[in-house]
C-alpha positions as a printed Julia matrix, in Angstrom:
176×3 Matrix{Float64}:
 30.64  -11.33  -36.7
 28.86  -13.06  -33.83
 29.84  -12.89  -30.2
 31.41  -15.95  -28.59
 28.98  -18.25  -26.74
 28.55  -17.43  -23.04
 29.17  -20.07  -20.43
 26.94  -18.34  -17.87
 23.43  -19.66  -17.23
 20.56  -17.35  -18.12
 19.39  -14.94  -15.44
 16.27  -15.97  -13.51
 13.07  -14.02  -14.18
 12.36  -11.04  -11.9
 10.27  -11.81   -8.81
  6.58  -11.0    -8.8
  5.27   -8.62   -6.15
  3.66  -10.28   -3.16
  1.0    -7.58   -2.77
 -0.17   -4.52   -4.62
 -1.43   -1.87   -2.24
 -3.46    0.98   -3.65
 -3.97    4.03   -1.49
 -6.36    5.52   -4.04
 -4.64    8.91   -3.92
 -1.14   10.31   -4.5
  1.4     9.16   -1.9
  3.81   11.71   -0.42
  5.62    9.73    2.29
  5.82    6.25    3.85
  7.05    4.79    7.12
  7.31    1.27    8.56
  7.17    1.07   12.37
  5.64   -1.25   14.97
  4.83   -3.85   12.28
  2.69   -1.29   10.45
  3.07    0.57    7.15
  1.99    4.2     7.41
  1.27    5.99    4.13
  0.93    9.78    3.95
 -1.08   11.21    1.09
 -1.29   14.46   -0.86
 -4.78   15.04    0.55
 -3.52   15.02    4.16
 -4.62   11.51    5.13
 -2.55    8.85    6.85
 -3.46    5.29    5.86
 -2.2     2.49    8.11
 -1.67   -1.09    6.93
 -0.77   -4.1     9.1
  2.53   -5.47    7.76
  1.72   -9.09    8.63
 -1.1    -9.37    6.06
 -1.09   -5.89    4.39
 -4.67   -5.21    5.42
 -5.81   -1.63    5.94
 -6.11   -0.98    9.67
 -7.04    2.69    9.87
 -7.26    5.99    8.06
 -6.55    9.27    9.85
 -7.84   12.55    8.42
 -4.75   14.36    9.68
 -4.7    17.57    7.64
 -7.09   19.51    5.45
 -4.85   22.12    3.8
 -1.89   20.24    2.39
 -0.26   16.91    1.77
  1.91   15.18    4.34
  5.59   16.06    4.18
  6.84   13.54    6.72
  5.81   11.47    9.74
  7.51    9.52   12.5
  6.39    7.16   15.25
  8.17    7.66   18.56
  7.99    5.71   21.78
  7.85    8.15   24.68
  9.54    5.76   27.12
 12.17    4.38   24.76
 15.19    6.29   26.04
 17.92    4.76   23.97
 16.64    2.9    20.94
 16.47    4.31   17.43
 13.85    1.78   16.3
 10.4     1.26   17.79
  9.48   -2.4    17.38
  6.21   -2.82   19.26
  4.74   -0.65   21.95
  1.69    0.01   24.09
 -0.73    2.57   22.66
 -0.26    5.08   25.48
  3.48    5.19   24.84
  3.41    5.72   21.07
  3.12    9.15   19.45
  2.75    9.86   15.74
  4.45   13.15   14.8
  3.69   14.56   11.34
  3.81   17.76    9.29
  1.85   18.86    6.24
  2.5    21.57    3.68
  0.76   24.85    4.53
 -0.78   23.39    7.7
  1.6    22.63   10.57
  2.82   19.88   12.89
  0.44   17.52   14.68
  0.76   14.79   17.29
 -1.56   11.77   17.38
 -1.9     8.87   19.83
 -3.64    5.55   19.24
 -6.73    4.99   21.38
 -5.96    1.27   21.79
 -3.39   -1.34   20.8
 -5.19   -2.18   17.52
 -4.41    1.28   16.1
 -7.96    1.43   14.68
 -8.71    4.83   16.21
 -6.36    7.76   16.75
 -6.82   11.0    18.61
 -5.12   14.29   17.9
 -3.35   15.38   21.09
 -1.56   18.51   19.9
 -1.29   20.84   16.93
  1.42   23.44   16.29
  1.15   26.27   13.79
  4.43   25.67   11.98
  3.44   25.97    8.31
  5.88   25.13    5.56
  5.42   25.95    1.89
  8.3    23.81    0.59
  8.77   20.08    0.29
 11.49   19.42    2.91
 10.65   16.83    5.54
 11.54   17.16    9.19
 12.61   14.49   11.63
 12.6    13.39   15.26
 15.86   12.41   16.95
 16.52   11.23   20.49
 19.42   12.86   22.32
 19.92   11.17   25.69
 16.42   11.39   27.19
 15.21   14.3    25.05
 13.18   13.91   21.89
 14.22   16.68   19.52
 11.99   17.65   16.61
 13.5    19.48   13.63
 10.94   20.9    11.22
 11.01   23.29    8.31
  9.04   26.49    8.74
  7.82   28.97    6.13
 10.11   28.74    3.09
 13.6    29.02    4.6
 13.49   28.62    8.39
 14.05   25.77   10.8
 12.43   25.05   14.16
 14.45   22.9    16.56
 12.47   21.98   19.66
 12.24   19.4    22.43
  9.09   17.29   22.44
  7.86   17.13   26.05
  4.64   15.11   26.28
  2.32   17.13   24.03
  4.34   20.36   24.12
  7.34   21.61   22.2
 10.05   23.7    23.82
 12.63   25.65   21.77
 16.14   24.21   21.91
 18.03   26.73   19.81
 17.29   30.0    18.17
 18.46   30.92   14.7
 19.31   34.4    16.02
 22.96   35.43   16.35
 23.86   37.55   19.35
 23.95   41.27   18.39
 23.55   40.38   14.72
 19.89   39.71   14.02
 18.47   36.6    12.44
 20.39   34.12   10.35
């Protein structure tokens, strides 16, 4: 027995991709901010593409020990917005963490984002695969990162320093 004829028109063909980008190495995380695509790799590099034409802008040798777990671009003067659209180079900070290595902060040298300088490094190694994040609470930038295999670090980001916000230690009880 055959099925009854359908009155629906045939589905259109799937769209073709506009661009194929090849990082040339395994990708561990991605982020789109400030009209740029940032790609973190398993070898610890961050590759930056311009979103307007998908051209490679820069490559940062961020870490040597492990692949990138996560990264975030924050605007140091943006006190209330969740999204950074476009910003001056002195105001933008790239926060990232790699497996077995730690957390690093980078700033672009100029508005083209061709060159980046490492401005801080924190020995917060993590052997798992959990990514951290940056969240703004009022005027404070709070960084939450995984540490070791089963710990968390919650700290305020103040310029190029981190300050503990909470401790995972219960009063009179030891560590959690």
